[in-house]
PDB file of C-alpha atoms in Angstrom:
ATOM      1  CA  LEU A   1     -82.503  52.117 -28.649  1.00 51.00           C
ATOM      2  CA  LYS A   2     -79.722  54.538 -27.766  1.00 81.00           C
ATOM      3  CA  GLY A   3     -76.613  54.662 -29.873  1.00 87.00           C
ATOM      4  CA  CYS A   4     -75.124  56.536 -32.820  1.00 92.00           C
ATOM      5  CA  PHE A   5     -75.563  56.865 -36.565  1.00 93.00           C
ATOM      6  CA  VAL A   6     -72.606  57.846 -38.764  1.00 93.00           C
ATOM      7  CA  SER A   7     -72.950  58.774 -42.431  1.00 93.00           C
ATOM      8  CA  CYS A   8     -69.901  59.498 -44.602  1.00 92.00           C
ATOM      9  CA  GLY A   9     -69.738  61.870 -47.554  1.00 89.00           C
ATOM     10  CA  ASP A  10     -69.127  61.167 -51.209  1.00 90.00           C
ATOM     11  CA  GLU A  11     -65.830  60.926 -53.090  1.00 88.00           C
ATOM     12  CA  SER A  12     -65.563  64.689 -53.646  1.00 89.00           C
ATOM     13  CA  ARG A  13     -65.875  65.322 -49.896  1.00 88.00           C
ATOM     14  CA  PHE A  14     -63.248  62.712 -49.063  1.00 87.00           C
ATOM     15  CA  ALA A  15     -60.881  64.237 -51.629  1.00 87.00           C
ATOM     16  CA  LYS A  16     -60.676  67.306 -49.380  1.00 87.00           C
ATOM     17  CA  SER A  17     -59.428  65.144 -46.471  1.00 84.00           C
ATOM     18  CA  PRO A  18     -56.845  62.667 -47.831  1.00 79.00           C
ATOM     19  CA  ALA A  19     -56.267  61.166 -44.359  1.00 79.00           C
ATOM     20  CA  LEU A  20     -59.774  59.678 -44.335  1.00 84.00           C
ATOM     21  CA  PRO A  21     -59.952  56.005 -45.410  1.00 86.00           C
ATOM     22  CA  SER A  22     -61.322  55.789 -48.954  1.00 86.00           C
ATOM     23  CA  ASP A  23     -63.194  52.599 -47.997  1.00 86.00           C
ATOM     24  CA  TRP A  24     -65.597  54.757 -45.990  1.00 91.00           C
ATOM     25  CA  ILE A  25     -66.882  56.753 -48.990  1.00 91.00           C
ATOM     26  CA  ASP A  26     -70.719  56.807 -49.097  1.00 92.00           C
ATOM     27  CA  CYS A  27     -70.880  54.405 -46.137  1.00 92.00           C
ATOM     28  CA  THR A  28     -73.276  54.567 -43.192  1.00 94.00           C
ATOM     29  CA  THR A  29     -73.435  52.605 -39.968  1.00 92.00           C
ATOM     30  CA  LYS A  30     -75.438  52.374 -36.759  1.00 92.00           C
ATOM     31  CA  PHE A  31     -74.001  51.254 -33.450  1.00 90.00           C
ATOM     32  CA  PRO A  32     -75.724  50.780 -30.083  1.00 91.00           C
ATOM     33  CA  ALA A  33     -74.535  52.565 -26.968  1.00 88.00           C
ATOM     34  CA  GLU A  34     -72.005  50.694 -24.875  1.00 87.00           C
ATOM     35  CA  LYS A  35     -73.573  49.203 -21.761  1.00 87.00           C
ATOM     36  CA  LEU A  36     -72.036  50.309 -18.470  1.00 87.00           C
ATOM     37  CA  PRO A  37     -72.263  48.391 -15.188  1.00 87.00           C
ATOM     38  CA  GLU A  38     -75.567  48.787 -13.355  1.00 88.00           C
ATOM     39  CA  GLY A  39     -75.414  51.709 -10.961  1.00 88.00           C
ATOM     40  CA  ALA A  40     -72.321  53.162 -12.645  1.00 89.00           C
ATOM     41  CA  VAL A  41     -71.459  56.740 -11.757  1.00 91.00           C
ATOM     42  CA  ILE A  42     -71.296  58.792 -14.942  1.00 90.00           C
ATOM     43  CA  ASN A  43     -70.370  62.303 -16.028  1.00 91.00           C
ATOM     44  CA  THR A  44     -71.538  63.115 -19.561  1.00 90.00           C
ATOM     45  CA  ASN A  45     -69.484  66.308 -19.834  1.00 92.00           C
ATOM     46  CA  GLY A  46     -67.315  65.972 -22.972  1.00 91.00           C
ATOM     47  CA  ALA A  47     -69.026  62.788 -24.190  1.00 89.00           C
ATOM     48  CA  GLY A  48     -69.364  64.091 -27.745  1.00 91.00           C
ATOM     49  CA  ASP A  49     -65.786  65.328 -27.830  1.00 94.00           C
ATOM     50  CA  SER A  50     -64.463  61.956 -26.665  1.00 93.00           C
ATOM     51  CA  PHE A  51     -66.529  60.155 -29.318  1.00 93.00           C
ATOM     52  CA  THR A  52     -65.131  62.459 -32.010  1.00 93.00           C
ATOM     53  CA  ALA A  53     -61.597  61.951 -30.693  1.00 93.00           C
ATOM     54  CA  GLY A  54     -62.025  58.177 -30.856  1.00 91.00           C
ATOM     55  CA  LEU A  55     -63.301  58.390 -34.426  1.00 92.00           C
ATOM     56  CA  LEU A  56     -60.378  60.618 -35.469  1.00 90.00           C
ATOM     57  CA  VAL A  57     -57.901  58.152 -33.976  1.00 91.00           C
ATOM     58  CA  ALA A  58     -59.641  55.341 -35.858  1.00 89.00           C
ATOM     59  CA  THR A  59     -59.111  57.140 -39.186  1.00 89.00           C
ATOM     60  CA  MET A  60     -55.347  57.091 -38.580  1.00 87.00           C
ATOM     61  CA  LEU A  61     -54.972  53.455 -37.551  1.00 85.00           C
ATOM     62  CA  ARG A  62     -53.333  51.123 -40.062  1.00 78.00           C
ATOM     63  CA  HIS A  63     -52.826  47.357 -39.872  1.00 72.00           C
ATOM     64  CA  THR A  64     -49.214  46.316 -39.307  1.00 70.00           C
ATOM     65  CA  GLY A  65     -49.784  42.938 -40.924  1.00 62.00           C
ATOM     66  CA  VAL A  66     -48.895  41.188 -37.646  1.00 64.00           C
ATOM     67  CA  ILE A  67     -51.519  38.769 -36.315  1.00 63.00           C
ATOM     68  CA  ILE A  68     -51.420  37.778 -32.637  1.00 60.00           C
ATOM     69  CA  PRO A  69     -53.221  34.433 -32.187  1.00 60.00           C
ATOM     70  CA  SER A  70     -55.806  33.998 -29.473  1.00 59.00           C
ATOM     71  CA  GLU A  71     -55.336  31.470 -26.676  1.00 57.00           C
ATOM     72  CA  GLU A  72     -57.806  29.154 -28.436  1.00 56.00           C
ATOM     73  CA  GLU A  73     -55.767  29.289 -31.638  1.00 54.00           C
ATOM     74  CA  ALA A  74     -52.189  29.405 -30.465  1.00 54.00           C
ATOM     75  CA  PRO A  75     -49.384  28.884 -32.985  1.00 53.00           C
ATOM     76  CA  PRO A  76     -47.185  25.813 -32.785  1.00 53.00           C
ATOM     77  CA  PRO A  77     -44.080  26.124 -30.609  1.00 55.00           C
ATOM     78  CA  PRO A  78     -41.069  27.727 -32.286  1.00 52.00           C
ATOM     79  CA  LEU A  79     -38.805  25.431 -34.234  1.00 49.00           C
ATOM     80  CA  SER A  80     -35.506  24.585 -32.640  1.00 50.00           C
ATOM     81  CA  PRO A  81     -32.652  26.612 -34.112  1.00 49.00           C
ATOM     82  CA  LYS A  82     -30.335  24.761 -36.448  1.00 47.00           C
ATOM     83  CA  PRO A  83     -26.944  24.583 -34.743  1.00 49.00           C
ATOM     84  CA  ALA A  84     -23.776  25.355 -36.639  1.00 45.00           C
ATOM     85  CA  THR A  85     -25.743  26.733 -39.586  1.00 48.00           C
ATOM     86  CA  LYS A  86     -25.126  30.361 -40.421  1.00 53.00           C
ATOM     87  CA  GLN A  87     -27.206  32.005 -43.114  1.00 61.00           C
ATOM     88  CA  VAL A  88     -25.716  34.887 -45.040  1.00 73.00           C
ATOM     89  CA  LEU A  89     -27.974  37.408 -46.727  1.00 76.00           C
ATOM     90  CA  THR A  90     -27.181  37.577 -50.441  1.00 85.00           C
ATOM     91  CA  PRO A  91     -27.940  40.464 -52.832  1.00 86.00           C
ATOM     92  CA  TYR A  92     -30.447  38.265 -54.683  1.00 85.00           C
ATOM     93  CA  GLN A  93     -32.284  37.351 -51.467  1.00 84.00           C
ATOM     94  CA  LEU A  94     -32.521  41.017 -50.526  1.00 82.00           C
ATOM     95  CA  TYR A  95     -33.817  41.819 -54.029  1.00 85.00           C
ATOM     96  CA  MET A  96     -36.471  39.104 -53.707  1.00 83.00           C
ATOM     97  CA  ARG A  97     -37.522  40.297 -50.269  1.00 84.00           C
ATOM     98  CA  GLU A  98     -38.020  43.882 -51.435  1.00 84.00           C
ATOM     99  CA  ASN A  99     -40.049  42.806 -54.487  1.00 83.00           C
ATOM    100  CA  TYR A 100     -42.018  40.023 -52.824  1.00 82.00           C
ATOM    101  CA  VAL A 101     -45.278  41.904 -52.189  1.00 81.00           C
ATOM    102  CA  SER A 102     -45.620  43.209 -55.756  1.00 83.00           C
ATOM    103  CA  LEU A 103     -44.610  39.847 -57.261  1.00 83.00           C
ATOM    104  CA  LYS A 104     -47.091  38.031 -55.055  1.00 83.00           C
ATOM    105  CA  ALA A 105     -49.909  40.197 -56.421  1.00 83.00           C
ATOM    106  CA  LYS A 106     -48.783  39.779 -60.039  1.00 85.00           C
ATOM    107  CA  CYS A 107     -48.366  36.010 -59.726  1.00 85.00           C
ATOM    108  CA  GLN A 108     -51.518  35.447 -57.658  1.00 84.00           C
ATOM    109  CA  ASN A 109     -49.512  33.915 -54.806  1.00 80.00           C
ATOM    110  CA  ASP A 110     -48.042  31.204 -57.072  1.00 82.00           C
ATOM    111  CA  LYS A 111     -44.670  30.604 -55.381  1.00 81.00           C
ATOM    112  CA  ARG A 112     -43.127  28.905 -58.412  1.00 83.00           C
ATOM    113  CA  ALA A 113     -44.111  31.870 -60.605  1.00 84.00           C
ATOM    114  CA  ILE A 114     -42.816  34.328 -57.990  1.00 85.00           C
ATOM    115  CA  PHE A 115     -39.370  32.722 -57.959  1.00 83.00           C
ATOM    116  CA  SER A 116     -39.304  32.494 -61.762  1.00 86.00           C
ATOM    117  CA  MET A 117     -40.296  36.112 -62.352  1.00 87.00           C
ATOM    118  CA  CYS A 118     -37.931  37.382 -59.679  1.00 86.00           C
ATOM    119  CA  HIS A 119     -35.053  35.489 -61.297  1.00 86.00           C
ATOM    120  CA  GLU A 120     -35.879  36.967 -64.700  1.00 88.00           C
ATOM    121  CA  LEU A 121     -36.038  40.490 -63.289  1.00 89.00           C
ATOM    122  CA  TRP A 122     -32.733  40.002 -61.466  1.00 88.00           C
ATOM    123  CA  GLU A 123     -30.987  38.789 -64.600  1.00 89.00           C
ATOM    124  CA  LYS A 124     -32.159  41.884 -66.481  1.00 89.00           C
ATOM    125  CA  GLU A 125     -30.914  44.312 -63.823  1.00 89.00           C
ATOM    126  CA  SER A 126     -27.819  46.374 -64.592  1.00 89.00           C
ATOM    127  CA  ASP A 127     -24.472  45.802 -62.891  1.00 89.00           C
ATOM    128  CA  HIS A 128     -24.995  49.096 -61.099  1.00 88.00           C
ATOM    129  CA  VAL A 129     -28.245  47.884 -59.504  1.00 87.00           C
ATOM    130  CA  LYS A 130     -26.721  44.523 -58.557  1.00 88.00           C
ATOM    131  CA  SER A 131     -23.731  46.210 -56.934  1.00 88.00           C
ATOM    132  CA  MET A 132     -26.123  48.439 -54.994  1.00 87.00           C
ATOM    133  CA  TYR A 133     -27.922  45.372 -53.603  1.00 86.00           C
ATOM    134  CA  GLU A 134     -24.577  43.773 -52.796  1.00 88.00           C
ATOM    135  CA  ARG A 135     -23.658  46.822 -50.737  1.00 86.00           C
ATOM    136  CA  LYS A 136     -27.061  46.917 -49.017  1.00 84.00           C
ATOM    137  CA  ALA A 137     -26.849  43.205 -48.177  1.00 83.00           C
ATOM    138  CA  LYS A 138     -23.432  43.680 -46.561  1.00 85.00           C
ATOM    139  CA  GLU A 139     -24.679  46.648 -44.564  1.00 83.00           C
ATOM    140  CA  GLU A 140     -27.727  44.738 -43.326  1.00 81.00           C
ATOM    141  CA  GLU A 141     -25.597  41.718 -42.457  1.00 78.00           C
ATOM    142  CA  GLU A 142     -23.366  43.914 -40.315  1.00 79.00           C
ATOM    143  CA  THR A 143     -26.423  45.439 -38.617  1.00 76.00           C
ATOM    144  CA  ASN A 144     -27.857  41.991 -37.904  1.00 70.00           C
ATOM    145  CA  LYS A 145     -24.579  40.821 -36.399  1.00 69.00           C
ATOM    146  CA  SER A 146     -24.395  43.809 -34.080  1.00 65.00           C
ATOM    147  CA  SER A 147     -27.976  43.239 -32.886  1.00 59.00           C
ATOM    148  CA  ASN A 148     -27.567  39.453 -32.474  1.00 53.00           C
ATOM    149  CA  ASN A 149     -30.444  38.920 -34.867  1.00 48.00           C
ATOM    150  CA  ASN A 150     -28.796  37.163 -37.776  1.00 43.00           C
ATOM    151  CA  ASN A 151     -31.942  35.402 -38.936  1.00 45.00           C
ATOM    152  CA  ALA A 152     -34.242  38.467 -39.049  1.00 42.00           C
ATOM    153  CA  SER A 153     -33.728  39.021 -42.772  1.00 41.00           C
ATOM    154  CA  PHE A 154     -34.860  35.587 -43.904  1.00 43.00           C
ATOM    155  CA  ASN A 155     -38.489  35.450 -42.758  1.00 47.00           C
ATOM    156  CA  VAL A 156     -39.962  36.137 -46.206  1.00 45.00           C
ATOM    157  CA  LEU A 157     -37.710  33.642 -47.974  1.00 46.00           C
ATOM    158  CA  GLU A 158     -38.398  30.926 -45.426  1.00 50.00           C
ATOM    159  CA  GLN A 159     -42.131  31.534 -45.745  1.00 46.00           C
ATOM    160  CA  LEU A 160     -41.923  31.213 -49.533  1.00 47.00           C
ATOM    161  CA  GLU A 161     -39.850  28.025 -49.400  1.00 48.00           C
ATOM    162  CA  ASP A 162     -41.998  26.340 -46.746  1.00 48.00           C
ATOM    163  CA  GLY A 163     -45.711  26.997 -47.134  1.00 46.00           C
ATOM    164  CA  THR A 164     -46.450  24.660 -44.225  1.00 42.00           C
ATOM    165  CA  ASN A 165     -44.758  26.854 -41.644  1.00 47.00           C
ATOM    166  CA  ARG A 166     -47.924  27.974 -39.852  1.00 46.00           C
ATOM    167  CA  GLN A 167     -46.074  29.936 -37.218  1.00 45.00           C
ATOM    168  CA  LYS A 168     -44.841  32.499 -39.763  1.00 44.00           C
ATOM    169  CA  ASP A 169     -48.322  32.612 -41.335  1.00 47.00           C
ATOM    170  CA  TYR A 170     -49.653  33.594 -37.950  1.00 48.00           C
ATOM    171  CA  GLN A 171     -47.004  36.250 -37.457  1.00 51.00           C
ATOM    172  CA  HIS A 172     -47.203  38.329 -40.610  1.00 54.00           C
ATOM    173  CA  HIS A 173     -49.846  38.735 -43.290  1.00 59.00           C
ATOM    174  CA  TYR A 174     -48.382  41.059 -45.907  1.00 58.00           C
ATOM    175  CA  GLU A 175     -51.648  41.566 -47.794  1.00 62.00           C
ATOM    176  CA  MET A 176     -53.155  43.132 -44.637  1.00 64.00           C
ATOM    177  CA  THR A 177     -50.370  45.649 -44.090  1.00 66.00           C
ATOM    178  CA  ASN A 178     -51.589  49.285 -44.079  1.00 71.00           C
ATOM    179  CA  GLN A 179     -55.266  48.334 -44.289  1.00 79.00           C
ATOM    180  CA  THR A 180     -57.602  50.760 -42.510  1.00 84.00           C
ATOM    181  CA  LEU A 181     -60.344  49.985 -40.029  1.00 85.00           C
ATOM    182  CA  THR A 182     -63.799  49.435 -41.431  1.00 89.00           C
ATOM    183  CA  LEU A 183     -66.319  52.154 -40.588  1.00 90.00           C
ATOM    184  CA  ASP A 184     -68.120  49.740 -38.247  1.00 91.00           C
ATOM    185  CA  SER A 185     -64.904  49.037 -36.314  1.00 91.00           C
ATOM    186  CA  ALA A 186     -64.039  52.746 -36.197  1.00 91.00           C
ATOM    187  CA  VAL A 187     -67.440  53.671 -34.754  1.00 92.00           C
ATOM    188  CA  LYS A 188     -67.163  50.855 -32.223  1.00 92.00           C
ATOM    189  CA  LEU A 189     -63.816  52.286 -31.078  1.00 91.00           C
ATOM    190  CA  ALA A 190     -65.345  55.774 -30.834  1.00 92.00           C
ATOM    191  CA  THR A 191     -68.282  54.404 -28.830  1.00 92.00           C
ATOM    192  CA  LEU A 192     -65.956  52.617 -26.399  1.00 91.00           C
ATOM    193  CA  THR A 193     -63.858  55.773 -26.035  1.00 92.00           C
ATOM    194  CA  ALA A 194     -66.940  57.807 -25.129  1.00 92.00           C
ATOM    195  CA  ALA A 195     -68.177  55.112 -22.719  1.00 91.00           C
ATOM    196  CA  TYR A 196     -64.857  55.018 -20.864  1.00 89.00           C
ATOM    197  CA  HIS A 197     -64.878  58.823 -20.751  1.00 92.00           C
ATOM    198  CA  ILE A 198     -68.304  59.233 -19.170  1.00 91.00           C
ATOM    199  CA  HIS A 199     -67.757  56.331 -16.735  1.00 90.00           C
ATOM    200  CA  VAL A 200     -66.201  58.126 -13.773  1.00 89.00           C
ATOM    201  CA  PRO A 201     -63.945  55.228 -12.540  1.00 88.00           C
ATOM    202  CA  THR A 202     -62.299  54.951 -15.989  1.00 86.00           C
ATOM    203  CA  ARG A 203     -62.541  58.640 -16.988  1.00 80.00           C
ATOM    204  CA  ASP A 204     -58.874  59.469 -16.335  1.00 68.00           C
TER     205      ASP A 204
END
């Protein structure tokens, strides 16, 4: 069976290349060659280089946290906007938004605990810090007004307050943000890159 075998080094080897995903340490994987159409015209010149290029690109990819649903699992239609209701970003809301990810981990996704801990932290903040968030909230509010996107700053708060809003769950998964590809996925990408390179109709 034609294909590839990739074996990654140990922790000391990865320490010399910080850009490499740490999840790949001491990992190995095998992947079969990508099948091309029968009778395909191929040119194997540069096949190894294209595979390496695909693998290097895979090491740099990071998850944005945004999930695009498939056609079979489409999100519900967007909710109708609430007329004559204007939300104003407050310093406390901005503070909660910026601390949400760390609080979620500490509170094990317990929304009641997240709100409680955030309130305690806010109350302990100095006047200087609170005034800084007041200034940042005003600046962001002005930016949102100029871009006609007044509701952009409230996604996290709305998701916390309404756990049944599946559309927002589909859109952004914060725990996935900045995750790397698995070694299997990276090698699959490299294999596809090489296959498209040697297949003359898709080479360029």
